[in-house]
mmCIF file of C-alpha atoms in Angstrom:
data_model
loop_
_atom_site.group_PDB
_atom_site.id
_atom_site.type_symbol
_atom_site.label_atom_id
_atom_site.label_comp_id
_atom_site.label_asym_id
_atom_site.label_seq_id
_atom_site.Cartn_x
_atom_site.Cartn_y
_atom_site.Cartn_z
ATOM 1 C CA MET X 12 40.291 80.880 -31.902
ATOM 2 C CA ASN X 13 43.765 82.279 -31.087
ATOM 3 C CA SER X 14 42.827 82.854 -27.463
ATOM 4 C CA ARG X 15 41.590 79.258 -27.263
ATOM 5 C CA LEU X 16 44.839 77.976 -28.718
ATOM 6 C CA PHE X 17 46.803 80.102 -26.267
ATOM 7 C CA ALA X 18 44.757 78.745 -23.377
ATOM 8 C CA LEU X 19 45.329 75.172 -24.524
ATOM 9 C CA LEU X 20 49.084 75.737 -24.870
ATOM 10 C CA SER X 21 49.186 77.372 -21.438
ATOM 11 C CA ALA X 22 47.378 74.418 -19.949
ATOM 12 C CA ALA X 23 49.833 72.059 -21.621
ATOM 13 C CA LEU X 24 52.763 73.937 -20.072
ATOM 14 C CA VAL X 25 51.225 73.970 -16.622
ATOM 15 C CA LEU X 26 50.142 70.340 -16.666
ATOM 16 C CA LEU X 27 53.415 68.516 -16.933
ATOM 17 C CA PRO X 28 53.041 64.909 -18.150
ATOM 18 C CA GLY X 29 52.743 62.324 -15.416
ATOM 19 C CA LEU X 30 52.816 64.882 -12.608
ATOM 20 C CA PRO X 31 51.491 63.231 -9.434
ATOM 21 C CA THR X 32 48.985 65.420 -7.601
ATOM 22 C CA SER X 33 48.108 63.085 -4.754
ATOM 23 C CA ALA X 34 48.934 59.600 -3.569
ATOM 24 C CA SER X 35 47.200 57.938 -6.497
ATOM 25 C CA GLN X 36 46.283 60.760 -8.868
ATOM 26 C CA THR X 37 48.232 61.498 -12.007
ATOM 27 C CA GLN X 38 47.679 64.091 -14.667
ATOM 28 C CA ARG X 39 49.115 64.532 -18.092
ATOM 29 C CA SER X 40 48.522 66.510 -21.243
ATOM 30 C CA ASP X 41 48.275 65.294 -24.798
ATOM 31 C CA PRO X 42 51.383 66.630 -26.565
ATOM 32 C CA GLU X 43 49.428 67.149 -29.797
ATOM 33 C CA THR X 44 46.227 68.769 -28.557
ATOM 34 C CA GLY X 45 47.217 70.045 -25.124
ATOM 35 C CA ALA X 46 44.085 68.446 -23.695
ATOM 36 C CA ALA X 47 44.694 67.397 -20.106
ATOM 37 C CA SER X 48 43.639 64.200 -18.370
ATOM 38 C CA TRP X 49 43.421 63.131 -14.743
ATOM 39 C CA GLU X 50 43.499 59.556 -13.503
ATOM 40 C CA THR X 51 43.189 57.888 -10.145
ATOM 41 C CA HIS X 52 43.088 54.316 -8.864
ATOM 42 C CA ALA X 53 41.022 53.550 -5.787
ATOM 43 C CA HIS X 54 39.834 50.264 -4.302
ATOM 44 C CA GLY X 55 40.697 48.351 -7.487
ATOM 45 C CA VAL X 56 38.924 50.826 -9.784
ATOM 46 C CA THR X 57 40.392 53.225 -12.355
ATOM 47 C CA LEU X 58 38.750 56.606 -12.960
ATOM 48 C CA LEU X 59 39.974 58.721 -15.857
ATOM 49 C CA LEU X 60 38.798 62.134 -17.072
ATOM 50 C CA SER X 61 40.213 63.574 -20.328
ATOM 51 C CA GLN X 62 39.271 67.074 -21.404
ATOM 52 C CA ILE X 63 37.225 67.432 -24.560
ATOM 53 C CA PRO X 64 37.735 71.090 -25.484
ATOM 54 C CA PRO X 65 34.772 72.949 -27.025
ATOM 55 C CA ASP X 66 35.998 72.722 -30.648
ATOM 56 C CA PRO X 67 36.245 68.905 -30.830
ATOM 57 C CA ALA X 68 32.953 68.604 -28.936
ATOM 58 C CA ARG X 69 31.277 70.935 -31.450
ATOM 59 C CA ALA X 70 32.774 69.029 -34.354
ATOM 60 C CA PHE X 71 31.655 65.631 -33.071
ATOM 61 C CA TYR X 72 28.010 66.628 -32.733
ATOM 62 C CA LEU X 73 27.827 68.850 -35.836
ATOM 63 C CA ASN X 74 29.062 65.769 -37.679
ATOM 64 C CA ARG X 75 26.087 63.860 -36.243
ATOM 65 C CA GLY X 76 23.355 66.226 -37.330
ATOM 66 C CA PHE X 77 23.207 68.688 -34.452
ATOM 67 C CA PRO X 78 22.495 72.286 -35.501
ATOM 68 C CA PRO X 79 25.205 74.722 -34.314
ATOM 69 C CA GLN X 80 22.894 76.500 -31.851
ATOM 70 C CA ALA X 81 22.118 73.183 -30.162
ATOM 71 C CA VAL X 82 25.773 72.145 -29.931
ATOM 72 C CA GLU X 83 27.011 75.322 -28.256
ATOM 73 C CA PRO X 84 25.585 74.810 -24.726
ATOM 74 C CA TYR X 85 26.916 71.249 -24.652
ATOM 75 C CA ALA X 86 30.362 72.041 -26.073
ATOM 76 C CA THR X 87 30.943 74.713 -23.426
ATOM 77 C CA ALA X 88 29.582 72.650 -20.506
ATOM 78 C CA CYS X 89 33.012 71.292 -19.416
ATOM 79 C CA VAL X 90 33.011 67.965 -21.261
ATOM 80 C CA TYR X 91 35.217 64.988 -20.429
ATOM 81 C CA MET X 92 35.876 61.645 -21.988
ATOM 82 C CA THR X 93 35.315 59.511 -18.910
ATOM 83 C CA VAL X 94 36.449 55.971 -18.161
ATOM 84 C CA LEU X 95 35.497 53.897 -15.147
ATOM 85 C CA ARG X 96 37.014 50.445 -15.058
ATOM 86 C CA ASN X 97 36.751 47.638 -12.550
ATOM 87 C CA ASP X 98 40.337 46.390 -12.522
ATOM 88 C CA ALA X 99 40.291 44.448 -9.273
ATOM 89 C CA ALA X 100 37.432 45.566 -7.030
ATOM 90 C CA PRO X 101 36.308 43.010 -4.445
ATOM 91 C CA GLY X 102 33.350 42.075 -6.676
ATOM 92 C CA GLU X 103 30.899 43.452 -9.238
ATOM 93 C CA LEU X 104 30.447 47.184 -8.754
ATOM 94 C CA SER X 105 27.426 49.298 -9.527
ATOM 95 C CA PHE X 106 27.117 53.058 -9.760
ATOM 96 C CA ARG X 107 24.699 55.874 -10.557
ATOM 97 C CA LEU X 108 26.014 59.194 -11.798
ATOM 98 C CA ASP X 109 23.421 60.894 -9.573
ATOM 99 C CA ASP X 110 25.575 59.745 -6.620
ATOM 100 C CA TRP X 111 28.736 61.377 -7.988
ATOM 101 C CA ARG X 112 29.609 64.913 -6.956
ATOM 102 C CA VAL X 113 31.270 67.808 -8.749
ATOM 103 C CA GLN X 114 32.585 70.143 -6.069
ATOM 104 C CA SER X 115 33.390 73.681 -7.128
ATOM 105 C CA GLY X 116 33.066 77.120 -5.547
ATOM 106 C CA GLY X 117 31.463 75.770 -2.402
ATOM 107 C CA GLN X 118 28.818 73.847 -4.341
ATOM 108 C CA SER X 119 28.487 70.078 -4.588
ATOM 109 C CA LEU X 120 26.269 68.816 -7.397
ATOM 110 C CA PRO X 121 25.991 65.687 -9.563
ATOM 111 C CA PRO X 122 27.290 65.907 -13.131
ATOM 112 C CA LYS X 123 24.681 67.233 -15.561
ATOM 113 C CA SER X 124 22.463 64.275 -16.347
ATOM 114 C CA VAL X 125 22.055 62.635 -19.724
ATOM 115 C CA GLU X 126 18.282 62.900 -19.285
ATOM 116 C CA ALA X 127 18.513 66.678 -18.794
ATOM 117 C CA TRP X 128 20.384 66.983 -22.090
ATOM 118 C CA MET X 129 17.961 64.632 -23.833
ATOM 119 C CA ALA X 130 15.034 66.776 -22.680
ATOM 120 C CA GLN X 131 16.734 69.770 -24.304
ATOM 121 C CA TRP X 132 17.224 67.891 -27.563
ATOM 122 C CA ARG X 133 13.610 66.716 -27.611
ATOM 123 C CA ALA X 134 12.419 70.279 -26.999
ATOM 124 C CA LEU X 135 14.567 71.472 -29.903
ATOM 125 C CA GLY X 136 13.144 68.743 -32.147
ATOM 126 C CA LEU X 137 16.489 67.128 -32.962
ATOM 127 C CA THR X 138 16.331 64.163 -35.324
ATOM 128 C CA GLU X 139 16.070 60.676 -33.850
ATOM 129 C CA ALA X 140 19.484 59.798 -35.323
ATOM 130 C CA ALA X 141 21.120 62.782 -33.628
ATOM 131 C CA GLN X 142 19.455 61.937 -30.309
ATOM 132 C CA ILE X 143 20.531 58.285 -30.505
ATOM 133 C CA ALA X 144 24.125 59.275 -31.302
ATOM 134 C CA PHE X 145 24.111 61.660 -28.353
ATOM 135 C CA ARG X 146 22.569 59.207 -25.930
ATOM 136 C CA TRP X 147 25.032 56.411 -26.601
ATOM 137 C CA ALA X 148 28.094 58.663 -26.766
ATOM 138 C CA GLN X 149 27.522 59.677 -23.139
ATOM 139 C CA PHE X 150 29.011 57.916 -20.154
ATOM 140 C CA PRO X 151 26.255 55.594 -18.835
ATOM 141 C CA PRO X 152 24.011 57.182 -16.175
ATOM 142 C CA GLU X 153 24.134 53.880 -14.309
ATOM 143 C CA GLN X 154 25.970 50.643 -14.886
ATOM 144 C CA GLU X 155 27.392 47.469 -13.362
ATOM 145 C CA TYR X 156 30.927 46.220 -13.967
ATOM 146 C CA ALA X 157 32.311 42.833 -13.073
ATOM 147 C CA VAL X 158 36.090 42.689 -12.768
ATOM 148 C CA GLY X 159 37.563 43.600 -16.178
ATOM 149 C CA GLU X 160 34.485 45.523 -17.332
ATOM 150 C CA TRP X 161 34.490 49.210 -18.181
ATOM 151 C CA ASN X 162 32.969 51.984 -20.301
ATOM 152 C CA GLN X 163 34.224 55.096 -21.978
ATOM 153 C CA GLY X 164 31.876 57.985 -22.708
ATOM 154 C CA MET X 165 31.249 61.717 -22.443
ATOM 155 C CA LEU X 166 30.392 63.418 -19.185
ATOM 156 C CA THR X 167 29.535 67.090 -18.567
ATOM 157 C CA THR X 168 29.938 68.926 -15.291
ATOM 158 C CA GLY X 169 27.947 71.941 -16.496
ATOM 159 C CA LEU X 170 30.673 74.294 -15.216
ATOM 160 C CA PRO X 171 31.919 77.205 -17.346
ATOM 161 C CA PRO X 172 35.166 76.807 -19.346
ATOM 162 C CA GLY X 173 38.253 77.321 -17.184
ATOM 163 C CA SER X 174 36.521 76.251 -13.957
ATOM 164 C CA ARG X 175 38.314 74.058 -11.443
ATOM 165 C CA PHE X 176 36.610 71.300 -9.488
ATOM 166 C CA ASP X 177 37.003 68.056 -7.575
ATOM 167 C CA LEU X 178 35.092 64.995 -8.743
ATOM 168 C CA ILE X 179 33.977 62.340 -6.286
ATOM 169 C CA ALA X 180 32.931 59.088 -7.969
ATOM 170 C CA ARG X 181 30.976 56.620 -5.866
ATOM 171 C CA TRP X 182 30.176 52.977 -6.439
ATOM 172 C CA THR X 183 29.000 50.059 -4.375
ATOM 173 C CA VAL X 184 30.261 46.491 -4.132
ATOM 174 C CA ALA X 185 28.125 44.025 -2.166
ATOM 175 C CA GLY X 186 26.290 46.862 -0.457
ATOM 176 C CA LYS X 187 29.426 48.737 0.606
ATOM 177 C CA THR X 188 30.074 52.193 -0.836
ATOM 178 C CA TYR X 189 33.513 53.160 -2.148
ATOM 179 C CA GLU X 190 34.838 56.473 -3.447
ATOM 180 C CA GLY X 191 37.453 57.690 -5.846
ATOM 181 C CA LYS X 192 38.377 61.374 -6.004
ATOM 182 C CA LEU X 193 40.026 63.521 -8.650
ATOM 183 C CA GLU X 194 41.203 66.872 -7.338
ATOM 184 C CA ASN X 195 41.736 70.218 -8.975
ATOM 185 C CA VAL X 196 40.452 69.149 -12.383
ATOM 186 C CA VAL X 197 40.267 71.969 -14.944
ATOM 187 C CA CYS X 198 37.554 72.577 -17.548
ATOM 188 C CA ALA X 199 39.003 73.104 -21.017
ATOM 189 C CA ARG X 200 38.594 76.504 -22.663
ATOM 190 C CA MET Y 15 25.495 83.293 -32.791
ATOM 191 C CA SER Y 16 26.483 80.641 -35.307
ATOM 192 C CA PHE Y 17 29.940 79.369 -34.545
ATOM 193 C CA VAL Y 18 30.537 78.413 -38.168
ATOM 194 C CA ARG Y 19 29.469 81.806 -39.499
ATOM 195 C CA ALA Y 20 31.824 83.584 -37.096
ATOM 196 C CA GLU Y 21 34.879 81.889 -38.578
ATOM 197 C CA SER Y 22 37.036 83.479 -41.249
ATOM 198 C CA GLY Y 23 37.604 81.653 -44.541
ATOM 199 C CA MET Y 24 40.853 79.993 -43.462
ATOM 200 C CA LYS Y 25 39.454 79.079 -40.098
ATOM 201 C CA GLN Y 26 36.396 77.629 -41.812
ATOM 202 C CA GLY Y 27 38.738 75.392 -43.785
ATOM 203 C CA LEU Y 28 40.448 74.257 -40.611
ATOM 204 C CA PHE Y 29 37.101 73.707 -38.980
ATOM 205 C CA THR Y 30 35.910 71.614 -41.920
ATOM 206 C CA LEU Y 31 39.073 69.529 -41.647
ATOM 207 C CA LEU Y 32 38.444 69.102 -37.952
ATOM 208 C CA LEU Y 33 34.882 68.028 -38.687
ATOM 209 C CA ALA Y 34 36.124 65.419 -41.118
ATOM 210 C CA CYS Y 35 38.414 64.059 -38.441
ATOM 211 C CA MET Y 36 35.676 63.760 -35.852
ATOM 212 C CA ALA Y 37 34.412 60.363 -36.892
ATOM 213 C CA VAL Y 38 35.365 59.109 -33.478
ATOM 214 C CA LEU Y 39 34.418 60.198 -29.985
ATOM 215 C CA PRO Y 40 36.803 63.026 -29.078
ATOM 216 C CA GLY Y 41 39.009 62.761 -26.055
ATOM 217 C CA ALA Y 42 40.383 59.406 -27.091
ATOM 218 C CA ALA Y 43 43.931 59.728 -25.881
ATOM 219 C CA ALA Y 44 47.003 58.301 -27.546
ATOM 220 C CA ALA Y 45 47.006 54.510 -27.714
ATOM 221 C CA ALA Y 46 49.488 54.218 -24.857
ATOM 222 C CA ASP Y 47 47.056 56.077 -22.579
ATOM 223 C CA LEU Y 48 43.962 54.099 -23.514
ATOM 224 C CA PRO Y 49 42.532 51.578 -21.074
ATOM 225 C CA PRO Y 50 43.676 48.079 -21.973
ATOM 226 C CA LEU Y 51 41.232 45.825 -23.792
ATOM 227 C CA THR Y 52 40.040 43.139 -21.408
ATOM 228 C CA GLN Y 53 40.837 39.488 -22.076
ATOM 229 C CA GLY Y 54 37.983 37.772 -20.265
ATOM 230 C CA LEU Y 55 34.218 37.296 -20.211
ATOM 231 C CA THR Y 56 31.744 37.650 -17.366
ATOM 232 C CA PRO Y 57 29.674 34.489 -16.804
ATOM 233 C CA ILE Y 58 25.922 34.970 -16.372
ATOM 234 C CA ALA Y 59 24.908 33.311 -13.118
ATOM 235 C CA GLU Y 60 21.480 32.208 -14.321
ATOM 236 C CA PRO Y 61 21.443 31.990 -18.125
ATOM 237 C CA LYS Y 62 18.158 33.084 -19.699
ATOM 238 C CA PRO Y 63 16.922 32.925 -23.309
ATOM 239 C CA ALA Y 64 18.424 35.683 -25.447
ATOM 240 C CA PRO Y 65 16.087 38.524 -26.459
ATOM 241 C CA ALA Y 66 14.924 38.507 -30.067
ATOM 242 C CA LEU Y 67 17.395 39.845 -32.621
ATOM 243 C CA ARG Y 68 16.199 40.199 -36.201
ATOM 244 C CA LEU Y 69 17.847 42.959 -38.213
ATOM 245 C CA THR Y 70 19.052 43.711 -41.730
ATOM 246 C CA ASP Y 71 22.692 43.860 -42.743
ATOM 247 C CA LEU Y 72 24.365 46.445 -45.000
ATOM 248 C CA ASP Y 73 22.881 44.780 -48.091
ATOM 249 C CA GLY Y 74 19.366 44.670 -46.688
ATOM 250 C CA LYS Y 75 19.501 40.941 -45.973
ATOM 251 C CA VAL Y 76 17.619 39.892 -42.835
ATOM 252 C CA HIS Y 77 19.532 37.996 -40.114
ATOM 253 C CA ASP Y 78 17.712 36.334 -37.237
ATOM 254 C CA LEU Y 79 19.526 35.070 -34.155
ATOM 255 C CA ALA Y 80 16.886 32.343 -33.883
ATOM 256 C CA ASP Y 81 18.246 30.824 -37.112
ATOM 257 C CA LEU Y 82 21.626 30.267 -35.432
ATOM 258 C CA LYS Y 83 20.392 27.835 -32.774
ATOM 259 C CA GLY Y 84 22.928 25.041 -32.420
ATOM 260 C CA LYS Y 85 25.841 27.473 -32.790
ATOM 261 C CA LEU Y 86 27.775 29.467 -30.247
ATOM 262 C CA VAL Y 87 26.981 33.081 -31.179
ATOM 263 C CA VAL Y 88 28.863 36.232 -30.221
ATOM 264 C CA VAL Y 89 26.554 39.291 -30.397
ATOM 265 C CA ASN Y 90 28.460 42.570 -30.294
ATOM 266 C CA PHE Y 91 26.750 45.981 -29.920
ATOM 267 C CA TRP Y 92 28.888 48.804 -31.261
ATOM 268 C CA ALA Y 93 29.085 52.094 -33.201
ATOM 269 C CA THR Y 94 31.706 53.493 -35.555
ATOM 270 C CA TRP Y 95 32.386 56.538 -33.357
ATOM 271 C CA CYS Y 96 33.003 54.462 -30.200
ATOM 272 C CA PRO Y 97 36.794 54.173 -29.601
ATOM 273 C CA PRO Y 98 36.870 50.809 -27.800
ATOM 274 C CA CYS Y 99 34.424 49.381 -30.384
ATOM 275 C CA ARG Y 100 36.826 50.379 -33.144
ATOM 276 C CA ARG Y 101 39.769 48.902 -31.280
ATOM 277 C CA GLU Y 102 38.158 45.540 -30.616
ATOM 278 C CA MET Y 103 36.532 44.974 -34.028
ATOM 279 C CA PRO Y 104 39.596 43.465 -35.789
ATOM 280 C CA SER Y 105 40.008 40.971 -32.956
ATOM 281 C CA LEU Y 106 36.386 39.921 -33.404
ATOM 282 C CA GLU Y 107 37.116 39.024 -37.015
ATOM 283 C CA ARG Y 108 40.247 37.111 -36.010
ATOM 284 C CA LEU Y 109 38.130 35.223 -33.479
ATOM 285 C CA ARG Y 110 35.608 34.328 -36.187
ATOM 286 C CA VAL Y 111 38.372 33.060 -38.453
ATOM 287 C CA ARG Y 112 39.827 31.010 -35.618
ATOM 288 C CA LEU Y 113 36.593 29.351 -34.397
ATOM 289 C CA GLU Y 114 34.051 29.435 -37.233
ATOM 290 C CA LYS Y 115 34.745 25.822 -38.176
ATOM 291 C CA GLN Y 116 34.119 24.831 -34.563
ATOM 292 C CA GLY Y 117 30.602 26.277 -34.764
ATOM 293 C CA LEU Y 118 31.055 29.897 -33.664
ATOM 294 C CA ALA Y 119 29.166 32.732 -35.381
ATOM 295 C CA VAL Y 120 29.487 36.488 -34.884
ATOM 296 C CA LEU Y 121 26.782 39.155 -35.285
ATOM 297 C CA ALA Y 122 27.789 42.805 -34.860
ATOM 298 C CA VAL Y 123 24.920 45.237 -34.253
ATOM 299 C CA ASP Y 124 25.660 48.864 -35.107
ATOM 300 C CA VAL Y 125 23.536 51.324 -33.162
ATOM 301 C CA GLY Y 126 21.987 54.408 -34.716
ATOM 302 C CA GLU Y 127 23.991 54.693 -37.942
ATOM 303 C CA ASP Y 128 23.218 54.131 -41.597
ATOM 304 C CA ALA Y 129 24.613 51.535 -43.987
ATOM 305 C CA ASP Y 130 26.924 54.010 -45.786
ATOM 306 C CA THR Y 131 28.586 55.088 -42.542
ATOM 307 C CA VAL Y 132 29.133 51.524 -41.362
ATOM 308 C CA PHE Y 133 30.315 50.366 -44.790
ATOM 309 C CA SER Y 134 32.916 53.107 -45.135
ATOM 310 C CA PHE Y 135 34.215 52.417 -41.638
ATOM 311 C CA SER Y 136 34.406 48.658 -42.076
ATOM 312 C CA GLY Y 137 36.544 49.144 -45.183
ATOM 313 C CA GLN Y 138 39.221 50.788 -43.031
ATOM 314 C CA LEU Y 139 39.560 47.787 -40.751
ATOM 315 C CA GLU Y 140 42.354 45.260 -41.032
ATOM 316 C CA PRO Y 141 41.237 42.546 -41.121
ATOM 317 C CA ALA Y 142 37.883 43.713 -42.516
ATOM 318 C CA PRO Y 143 34.916 42.058 -40.789
ATOM 319 C CA ASN Y 144 33.534 39.101 -42.694
ATOM 320 C CA PHE Y 145 30.575 38.586 -40.369
ATOM 321 C CA PRO Y 146 27.150 40.267 -40.644
ATOM 322 C CA LEU Y 147 27.116 43.954 -39.681
ATOM 323 C CA LEU Y 148 23.503 44.542 -38.640
ATOM 324 C CA LEU Y 149 21.796 47.917 -38.396
ATOM 325 C CA ASP Y 150 19.830 48.872 -35.283
ATOM 326 C CA GLN Y 151 19.021 52.370 -36.481
ATOM 327 C CA ASP Y 152 16.298 53.109 -33.919
ATOM 328 C CA SER Y 153 18.314 51.455 -31.064
ATOM 329 C CA LYS Y 154 15.297 49.292 -30.179
ATOM 330 C CA ALA Y 155 17.314 46.055 -30.274
ATOM 331 C CA MET Y 156 19.928 47.567 -28.003
ATOM 332 C CA GLN Y 157 17.228 48.541 -25.519
ATOM 333 C CA ARG Y 158 15.648 45.074 -25.694
ATOM 334 C CA TRP Y 159 19.019 43.591 -24.798
ATOM 335 C CA LYS Y 160 19.321 46.104 -21.916
ATOM 336 C CA VAL Y 161 22.648 47.423 -23.145
ATOM 337 C CA LYS Y 162 23.752 50.433 -21.071
ATOM 338 C CA GLY Y 163 26.985 51.352 -22.797
ATOM 339 C CA LEU Y 164 29.060 50.565 -25.898
ATOM 340 C CA PRO Y 165 30.623 48.213 -26.650
ATOM 341 C CA THR Y 166 28.713 45.408 -24.969
ATOM 342 C CA THR Y 167 29.006 41.811 -26.133
ATOM 343 C CA PHE Y 168 27.036 38.690 -25.291
ATOM 344 C CA VAL Y 169 27.777 35.029 -25.866
ATOM 345 C CA ILE Y 170 24.751 32.906 -26.718
ATOM 346 C CA ASP Y 171 24.945 29.159 -26.236
ATOM 347 C CA PRO Y 172 23.616 26.631 -28.787
ATOM 348 C CA GLN Y 173 20.325 26.492 -26.842
ATOM 349 C CA GLY Y 174 19.839 30.233 -27.365
ATOM 350 C CA ARG Y 175 20.691 31.308 -23.807
ATOM 351 C CA VAL Y 176 22.909 34.253 -22.833
ATOM 352 C CA ILE Y 177 25.790 32.666 -20.954
ATOM 353 C CA TYR Y 178 28.453 35.406 -20.943
ATOM 354 C CA ARG Y 179 28.577 39.192 -21.230
ATOM 355 C CA ALA Y 180 31.407 41.620 -21.799
ATOM 356 C CA VAL Y 181 30.961 45.318 -21.009
ATOM 357 C CA GLY Y 182 33.739 47.422 -22.534
ATOM 358 C CA GLY Y 183 36.358 46.637 -25.159
ATOM 359 C CA ARG Y 184 37.801 43.133 -25.450
ATOM 360 C CA GLU Y 185 40.751 41.478 -27.134
ATOM 361 C CA PHE Y 186 38.591 38.722 -28.572
ATOM 362 C CA ASP Y 187 41.442 36.699 -29.988
ATOM 363 C CA SER Y 188 43.563 36.713 -26.854
ATOM 364 C CA PRO Y 189 44.619 33.204 -25.823
ATOM 365 C CA ALA Y 190 42.366 33.336 -22.754
ATOM 366 C CA MET Y 191 39.295 34.275 -24.813
ATOM 367 C CA ILE Y 192 40.015 31.724 -27.541
ATOM 368 C CA GLU Y 193 40.492 29.013 -24.946
ATOM 369 C CA ALA Y 194 37.235 29.871 -23.133
ATOM 370 C CA LEU Y 195 35.165 30.034 -26.335
ATOM 371 C CA LEU Y 196 36.807 26.963 -27.848
ATOM 372 C CA ALA Y 197 35.854 24.998 -24.736
ATOM 373 C CA LEU Y 198 32.242 26.080 -25.244
ATOM 374 C CA THR Y 199 32.209 25.036 -28.904
ATOM 375 C CA LEU Y 200 33.657 21.655 -27.974
ATOM 376 C CA LYS Y 201 30.768 21.115 -25.536
ATOM 377 C CA GLN Y 202 28.296 21.150 -28.433
#
């Protein structure tokens, strides 16, 4: 636990609040928890990732009936509270998480899918209540947002704690594909 | 290895405290960092009849959307752990207070939780909701309504058709929302 606290405090010191990392990307850290967040605005859309460190992730699912052994792989899979919001895109946007890419160590893969996690929970025989809570706490695998619409939910990259990655989010408006990118995002320890 | 078993006594106490605090989805940043609640609704281009909605409330009383024909009905899908759902809920009650006499009704459908959980949460709200809190414990209603994320809200016209949707948190009693919904009640 002490090493985790130390890592969180170190991250908080490194990630100065409001530090711009690119033309439209900002990052900050929560002064209370040290959890870092990254935000970008592209083509009228806001994309926000906030770290959910392993301890709060464990606590959330243990509190919803997950057995500890089931929680562990999820809590250490680089979890983020994720927001995508259509602030002023040129129309209704649609996206599929399968089209997003997590780029790290020369690899480019989609975020770990909700269905992959659900298959694990079914195999473990988790209660229906626990599975429902999990399913609806995740960021939607696909969705459409008119201007003003948005969701907030959990997303896992599947990378080990401490990993660094770039996230490319893709969405379409009237058949045209747009991208937003967050660079040098760090997985909480 | 069990995470809980690996903790020392004091750490177990801290962990228990943390557990108690995790009623809400973690990662919800400070209020200043949260995305703003939206103040508008998305019109449905071709309104269609609303899917069936017949569920029990916290007291076991059955509520059926079909019984509300003739009213403008706001149907809100939510859960107690969902941060934007928690933020928008008081404004939904203020909306009900403002427009109930004009023929507006509100139904809030909690997904996947039991009556005790919803009851204890609703008691923390100010103002507390005075509209039916319905339980969709198997999430079948949510799937019938093709909800993809929480919160999602629909506005049903007096003929029982879905005429507006709202994906993501709303400030339901903002002047823009009140004006739009008041205009719909006046059409009745």
